[in-house]
XYZ file of C-alpha atoms in Angstrom:
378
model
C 0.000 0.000 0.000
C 1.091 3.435 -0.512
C 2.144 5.490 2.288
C 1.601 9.465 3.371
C 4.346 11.297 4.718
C 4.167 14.629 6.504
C 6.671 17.475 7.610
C 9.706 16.172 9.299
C 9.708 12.274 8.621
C 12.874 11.002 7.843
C 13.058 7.918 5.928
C 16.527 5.933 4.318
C 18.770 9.276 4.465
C 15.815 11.558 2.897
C 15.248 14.562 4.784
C 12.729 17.645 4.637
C 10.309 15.964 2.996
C 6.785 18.247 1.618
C 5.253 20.486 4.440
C 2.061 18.817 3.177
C 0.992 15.091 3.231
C 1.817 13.485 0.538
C 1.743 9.753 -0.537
C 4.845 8.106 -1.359
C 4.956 4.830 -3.198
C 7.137 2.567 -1.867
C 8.916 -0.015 -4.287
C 6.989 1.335 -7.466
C 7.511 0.249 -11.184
C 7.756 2.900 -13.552
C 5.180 0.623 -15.431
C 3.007 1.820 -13.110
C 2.996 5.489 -14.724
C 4.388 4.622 -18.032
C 1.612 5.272 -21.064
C 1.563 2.224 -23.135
C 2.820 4.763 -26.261
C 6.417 4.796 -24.494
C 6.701 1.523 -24.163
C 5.713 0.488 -27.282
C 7.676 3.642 -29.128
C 10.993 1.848 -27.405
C 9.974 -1.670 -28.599
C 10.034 -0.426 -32.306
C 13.236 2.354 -32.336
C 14.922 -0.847 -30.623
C 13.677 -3.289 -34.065
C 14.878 0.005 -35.917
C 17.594 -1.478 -38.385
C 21.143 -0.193 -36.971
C 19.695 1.420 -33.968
C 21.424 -1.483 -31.432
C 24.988 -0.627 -33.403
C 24.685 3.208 -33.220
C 23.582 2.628 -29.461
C 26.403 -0.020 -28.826
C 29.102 2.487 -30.553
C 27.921 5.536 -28.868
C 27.928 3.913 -25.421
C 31.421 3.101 -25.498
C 32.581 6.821 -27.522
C 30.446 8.741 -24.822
C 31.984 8.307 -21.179
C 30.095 9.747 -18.419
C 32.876 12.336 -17.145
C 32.989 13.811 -21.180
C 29.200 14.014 -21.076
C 29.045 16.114 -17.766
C 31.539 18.370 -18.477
C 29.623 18.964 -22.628
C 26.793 20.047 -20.605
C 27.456 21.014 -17.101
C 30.451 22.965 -17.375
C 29.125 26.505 -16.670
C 26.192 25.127 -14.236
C 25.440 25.606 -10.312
C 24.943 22.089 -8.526
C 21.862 21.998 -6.188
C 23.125 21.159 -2.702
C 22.282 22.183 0.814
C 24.248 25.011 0.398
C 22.756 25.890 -3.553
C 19.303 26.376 -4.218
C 18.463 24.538 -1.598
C 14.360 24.601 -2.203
C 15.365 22.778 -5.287
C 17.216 20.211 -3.656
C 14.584 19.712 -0.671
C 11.976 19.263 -3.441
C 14.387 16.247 -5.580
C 14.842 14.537 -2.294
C 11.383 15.173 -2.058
C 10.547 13.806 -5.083
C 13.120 10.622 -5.304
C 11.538 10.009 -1.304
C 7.814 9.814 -2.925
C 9.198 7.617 -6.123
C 11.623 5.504 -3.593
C 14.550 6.320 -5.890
C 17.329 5.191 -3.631
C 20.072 6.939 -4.792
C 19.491 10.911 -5.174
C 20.418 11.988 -8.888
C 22.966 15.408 -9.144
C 21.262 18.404 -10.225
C 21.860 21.482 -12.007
C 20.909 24.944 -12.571
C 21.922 26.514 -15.959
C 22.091 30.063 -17.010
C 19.626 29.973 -20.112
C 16.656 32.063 -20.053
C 14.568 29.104 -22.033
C 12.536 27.283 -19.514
C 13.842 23.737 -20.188
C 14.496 20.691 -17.678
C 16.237 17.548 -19.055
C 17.491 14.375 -17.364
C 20.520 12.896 -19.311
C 23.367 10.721 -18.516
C 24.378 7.126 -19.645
C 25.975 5.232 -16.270
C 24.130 7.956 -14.010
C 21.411 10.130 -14.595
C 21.806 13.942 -14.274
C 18.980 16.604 -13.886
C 19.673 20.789 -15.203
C 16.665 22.680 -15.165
C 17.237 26.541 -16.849
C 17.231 29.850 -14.885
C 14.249 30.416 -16.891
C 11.981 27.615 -15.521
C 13.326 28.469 -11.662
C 11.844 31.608 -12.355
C 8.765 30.748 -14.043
C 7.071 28.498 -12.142
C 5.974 28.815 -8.004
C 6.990 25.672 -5.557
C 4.133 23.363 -6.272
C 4.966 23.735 -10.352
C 8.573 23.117 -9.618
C 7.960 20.161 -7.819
C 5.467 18.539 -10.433
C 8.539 19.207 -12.904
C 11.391 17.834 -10.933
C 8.839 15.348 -9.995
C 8.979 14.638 -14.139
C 12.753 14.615 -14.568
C 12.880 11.948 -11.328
C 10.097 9.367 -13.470
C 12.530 10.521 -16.572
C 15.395 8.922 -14.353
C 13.527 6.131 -12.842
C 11.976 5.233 -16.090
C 15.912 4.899 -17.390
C 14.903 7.552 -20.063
C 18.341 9.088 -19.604
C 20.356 6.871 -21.484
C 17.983 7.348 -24.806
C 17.389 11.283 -24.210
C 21.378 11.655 -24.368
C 21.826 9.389 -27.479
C 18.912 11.733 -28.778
C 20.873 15.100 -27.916
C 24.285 13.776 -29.748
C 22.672 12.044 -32.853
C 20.881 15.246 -33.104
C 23.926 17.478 -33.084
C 26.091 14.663 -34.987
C 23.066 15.123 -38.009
C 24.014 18.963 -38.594
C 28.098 18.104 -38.842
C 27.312 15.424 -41.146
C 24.673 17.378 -43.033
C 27.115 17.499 -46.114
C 27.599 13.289 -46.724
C 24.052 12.995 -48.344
C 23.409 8.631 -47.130
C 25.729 9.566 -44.029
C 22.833 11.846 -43.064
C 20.180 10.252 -43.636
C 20.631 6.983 -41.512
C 21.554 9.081 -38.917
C 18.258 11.331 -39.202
C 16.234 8.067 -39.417
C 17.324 7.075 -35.447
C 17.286 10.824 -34.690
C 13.305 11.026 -36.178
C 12.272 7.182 -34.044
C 14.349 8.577 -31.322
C 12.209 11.773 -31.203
C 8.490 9.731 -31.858
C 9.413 7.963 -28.395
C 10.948 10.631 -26.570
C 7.304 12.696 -26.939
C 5.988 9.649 -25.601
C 8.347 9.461 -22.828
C 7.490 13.180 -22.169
C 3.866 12.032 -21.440
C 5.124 8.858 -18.931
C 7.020 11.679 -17.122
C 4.140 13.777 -16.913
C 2.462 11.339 -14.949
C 5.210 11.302 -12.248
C 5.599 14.709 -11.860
C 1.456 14.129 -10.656
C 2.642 11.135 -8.945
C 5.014 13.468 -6.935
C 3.002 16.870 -6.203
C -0.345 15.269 -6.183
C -1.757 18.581 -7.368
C -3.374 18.657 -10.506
C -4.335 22.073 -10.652
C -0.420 23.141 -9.887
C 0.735 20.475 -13.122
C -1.555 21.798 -15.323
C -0.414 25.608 -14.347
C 2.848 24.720 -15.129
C 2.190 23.637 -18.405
C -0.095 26.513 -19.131
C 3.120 28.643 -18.128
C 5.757 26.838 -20.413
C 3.355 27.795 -23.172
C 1.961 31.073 -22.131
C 4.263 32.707 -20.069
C 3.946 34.390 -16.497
C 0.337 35.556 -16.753
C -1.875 33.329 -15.057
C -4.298 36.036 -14.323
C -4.746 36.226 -18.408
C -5.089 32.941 -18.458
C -7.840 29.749 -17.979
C -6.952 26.241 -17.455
C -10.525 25.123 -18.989
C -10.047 27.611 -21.840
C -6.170 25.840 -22.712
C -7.949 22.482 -22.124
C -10.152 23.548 -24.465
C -7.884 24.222 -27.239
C -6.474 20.656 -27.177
C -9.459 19.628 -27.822
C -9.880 22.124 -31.009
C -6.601 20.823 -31.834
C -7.475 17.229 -31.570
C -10.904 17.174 -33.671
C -10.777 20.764 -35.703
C -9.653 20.928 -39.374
C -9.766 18.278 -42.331
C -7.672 15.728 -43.890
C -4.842 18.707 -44.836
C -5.188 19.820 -40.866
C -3.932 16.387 -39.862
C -1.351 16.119 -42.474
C -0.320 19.562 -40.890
C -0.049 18.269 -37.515
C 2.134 15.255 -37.983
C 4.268 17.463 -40.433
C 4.934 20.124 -37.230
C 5.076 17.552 -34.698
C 7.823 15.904 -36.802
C 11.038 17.568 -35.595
C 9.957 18.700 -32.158
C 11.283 16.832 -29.020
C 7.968 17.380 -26.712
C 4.340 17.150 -28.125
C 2.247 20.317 -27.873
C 1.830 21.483 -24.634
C -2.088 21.685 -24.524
C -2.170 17.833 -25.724
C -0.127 17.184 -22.853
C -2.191 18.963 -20.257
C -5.029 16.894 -21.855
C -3.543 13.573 -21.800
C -2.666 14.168 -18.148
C -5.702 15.585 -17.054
C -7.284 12.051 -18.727
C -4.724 9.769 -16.831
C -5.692 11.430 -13.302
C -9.503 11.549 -13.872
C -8.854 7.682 -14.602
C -9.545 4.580 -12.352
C -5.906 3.043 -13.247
C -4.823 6.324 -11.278
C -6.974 6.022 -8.354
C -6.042 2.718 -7.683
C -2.200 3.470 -7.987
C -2.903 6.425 -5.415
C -4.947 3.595 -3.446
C -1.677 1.950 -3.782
C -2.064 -0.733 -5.800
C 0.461 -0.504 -8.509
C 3.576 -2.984 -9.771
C 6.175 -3.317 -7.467
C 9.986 -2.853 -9.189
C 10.729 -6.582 -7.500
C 8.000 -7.768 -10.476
C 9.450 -5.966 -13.339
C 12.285 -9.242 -14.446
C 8.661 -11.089 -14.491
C 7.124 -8.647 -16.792
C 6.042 -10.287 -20.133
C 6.957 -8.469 -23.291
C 5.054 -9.645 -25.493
C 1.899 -8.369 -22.538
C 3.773 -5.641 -22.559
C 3.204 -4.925 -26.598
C -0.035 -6.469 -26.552
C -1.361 -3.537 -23.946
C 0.651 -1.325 -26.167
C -1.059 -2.060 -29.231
C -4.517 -2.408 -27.592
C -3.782 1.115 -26.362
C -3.153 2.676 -29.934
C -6.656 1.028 -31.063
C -8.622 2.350 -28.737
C -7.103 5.830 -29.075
C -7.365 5.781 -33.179
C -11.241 4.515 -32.658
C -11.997 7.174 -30.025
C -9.806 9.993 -31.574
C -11.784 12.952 -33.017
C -8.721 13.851 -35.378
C -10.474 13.711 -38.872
C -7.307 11.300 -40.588
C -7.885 8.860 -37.496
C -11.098 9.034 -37.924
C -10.994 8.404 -42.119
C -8.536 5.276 -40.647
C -11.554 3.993 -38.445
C -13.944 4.232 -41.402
C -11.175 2.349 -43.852
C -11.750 -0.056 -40.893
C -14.740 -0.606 -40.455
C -15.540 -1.390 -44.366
C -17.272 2.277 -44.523
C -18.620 3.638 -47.434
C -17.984 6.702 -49.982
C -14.255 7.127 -48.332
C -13.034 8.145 -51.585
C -15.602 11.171 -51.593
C -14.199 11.893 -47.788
C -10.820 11.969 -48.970
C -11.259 14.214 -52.130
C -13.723 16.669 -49.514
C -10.771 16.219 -47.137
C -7.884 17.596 -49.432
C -9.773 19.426 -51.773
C -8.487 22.607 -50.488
C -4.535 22.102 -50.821
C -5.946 23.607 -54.512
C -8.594 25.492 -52.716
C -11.449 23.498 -54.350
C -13.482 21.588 -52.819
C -14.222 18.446 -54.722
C -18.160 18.023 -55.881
C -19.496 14.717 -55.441
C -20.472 12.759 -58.835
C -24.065 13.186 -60.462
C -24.969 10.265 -59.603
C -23.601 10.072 -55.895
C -26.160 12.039 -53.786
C -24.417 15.993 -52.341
C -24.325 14.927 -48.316
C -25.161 17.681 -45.967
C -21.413 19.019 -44.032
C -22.568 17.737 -40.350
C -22.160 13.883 -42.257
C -18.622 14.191 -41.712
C -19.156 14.835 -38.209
C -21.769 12.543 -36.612
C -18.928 11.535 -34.158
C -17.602 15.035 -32.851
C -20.383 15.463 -29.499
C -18.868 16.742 -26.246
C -16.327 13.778 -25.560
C -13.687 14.556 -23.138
C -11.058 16.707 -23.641
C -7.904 15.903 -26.030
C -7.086 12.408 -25.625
């Protein structure tokens, strides 16, 4: 069972732990957070062709010491005597998420609000100057709470392979085939790191056990200081536009801009997180029921992939996104999908494609029998 902890407790070396009760999950998996997309995004980039020879060769070429001195040469180490909120809230965090062994942390001079966990022996956490001073104590926690289920998750190793394939591509941009196999890992790499952004959403909730201070922080990473302009209903709101708005060139669009980014959109993450913790699989981990770490070497792959693959059916068949639901339809034997599709892309010429004479005109709400007041984003 899960355990709460209040102001003082000491527990395995952890000290000044939150001034509020918390629960802390003694012993957890991170299968019990992970969404079924990151797991089954790692399956594949591992079956990727010349992924397990890049990773191999780039384990050996990248020693831990060389890697914290690329990125943490000009950075302040949280201590008792450095920031010391910060580090009360990652012993905090690790206490809640029984991480035994406390992971280094950083504070870099960048005025880009950015956290990243990184590191291939040892994970290491550097959150920017500009996140510090973006977000309030509860928001911090929720994202340090992230970077800890980024570490516990074993995230690290990937996210750094990630970061120097990614600056590797642009030296190599000259040897045309040299290029491209490397931008092939760097593009898988990137489909399951967004993923993996979403499984370390869900800690960071895990650790502050405030919804209303995770979805803040988001709306602040995308907005800026100005809560008092701003609505979390209204920016749940627009994931949902997001999700179900547009045609057949609108989703096109999407997986075109989504492409070379790192994170997915911030409002489809505030959605997909506000969906986990309205969920029964998250009351009954707060209930504390959840997989226990001493399980995980009994963990069944191939259960593993089959929950996976369950998980991306259910999301194409409930998705409002008009090329998911054109996928459905080619599904379910539907008819007239050649009509949808011409409709659908008719205005990349800005036409709009008229049905034949003897095909009947449909009235516009056909296309969207499904779209009724579902819940937000998914």
């Amino acid at each position: 069972m899960g355990e709460d902890m209040s102001d003082g407790h000491e527990h395995n070396g952890h000290e000044n732990v939150p001034s509020r009760q918390r629960r802390r999950f003694p012993g957890i998996s991170s299968r019990a957070y992970e969404h079924p997309a990151d797991r089954s995004a790692l399956v594949a980039l591992r079956k990727l062709s010349g992924f397990d020879t890049v990773f191999k060769a780039l384990s050996g070429l990248l020693p831990e010491r060389s890697l914290r001195l690329l990125f943490l040469s000009d950075s302040v180490r949280v201590s008792d005597q450095q920031f010391t909120h910060l580090n009360d809230m990652l012993r905090d965090a690790c206490y809640i998420l029984d991480l035994e062994k406390v992971p280094p942390m950083y504070v870099n001079q960048d005025p880009v609000p950015n956290a990243m966990c990184i590191g291939l022996d040892e994970p290491i956490i550097v959150v920017t100057t500009g996140l510090v001073e973006l977000l309030d104590e509860e928001e911090m926690r929720a994202v340090i709470g992230h970077e800890v289920g980024h570490a516990l998750s074993g995230h690290s190793v990937y996210r750094t392979i990630l970061l120097f394939l990614t600056s590797l591509a642009v030296r190599v941009a000259w040897i045309p085939l040299g290029n491209l196999a490397i931008m092939a890992i760097v593009t898988a790499l990137r489909e399951w790191f967004r993923k993996s952004e979403l499984s370390a959403d869900r800690a960071g909730l895990l650790v502050g056990q405030d919804l209303q201070s995770s979805m803040r922080g988001l709306m602040k990473i995308a907005g800026g200081n100005h809560l008092h302009e701003m609505n979390v209903d209204a920016f749940l709101k627009q994931a949902e536009e997001y999700e179900a708005g547009g045609d057949l060139r609108d989703s096109v669009l999407k997986i075109l801009n989504v492409l070379p980014r790192s994170h997915p959109f911030t409002t489809v993450r505030a959605a997909e997180l506000k969906k986990w913790a309205e969920s029964r699989d998250f009351q009954r981990l707060m209930d504390g029921h959840y997989p226990r770490r001493s399980e995980d070497k009994d963990t069944s792959v191939t259960d593993s992939f089959r929950e996976s693959a369950s998980h991306y059916a259910d999301h194409v068949k409930s998705s409002k996104d008009p090329l998911m639901k054109l996928v459905t339809d080619i599904a379910g034997g539907a008819g007239d999908l050649g009509g949808r599709v011409r409709r659908g892309f008719g205005g990349f010429t800005g036409t709009t494609t008229a049905p034949p004479k003897d095909e009947p005109r449909r009235n516009d709400t056909d296309d969207t029998d499904d779209q009724g007041s579902g819940s937000s984003g998914s």
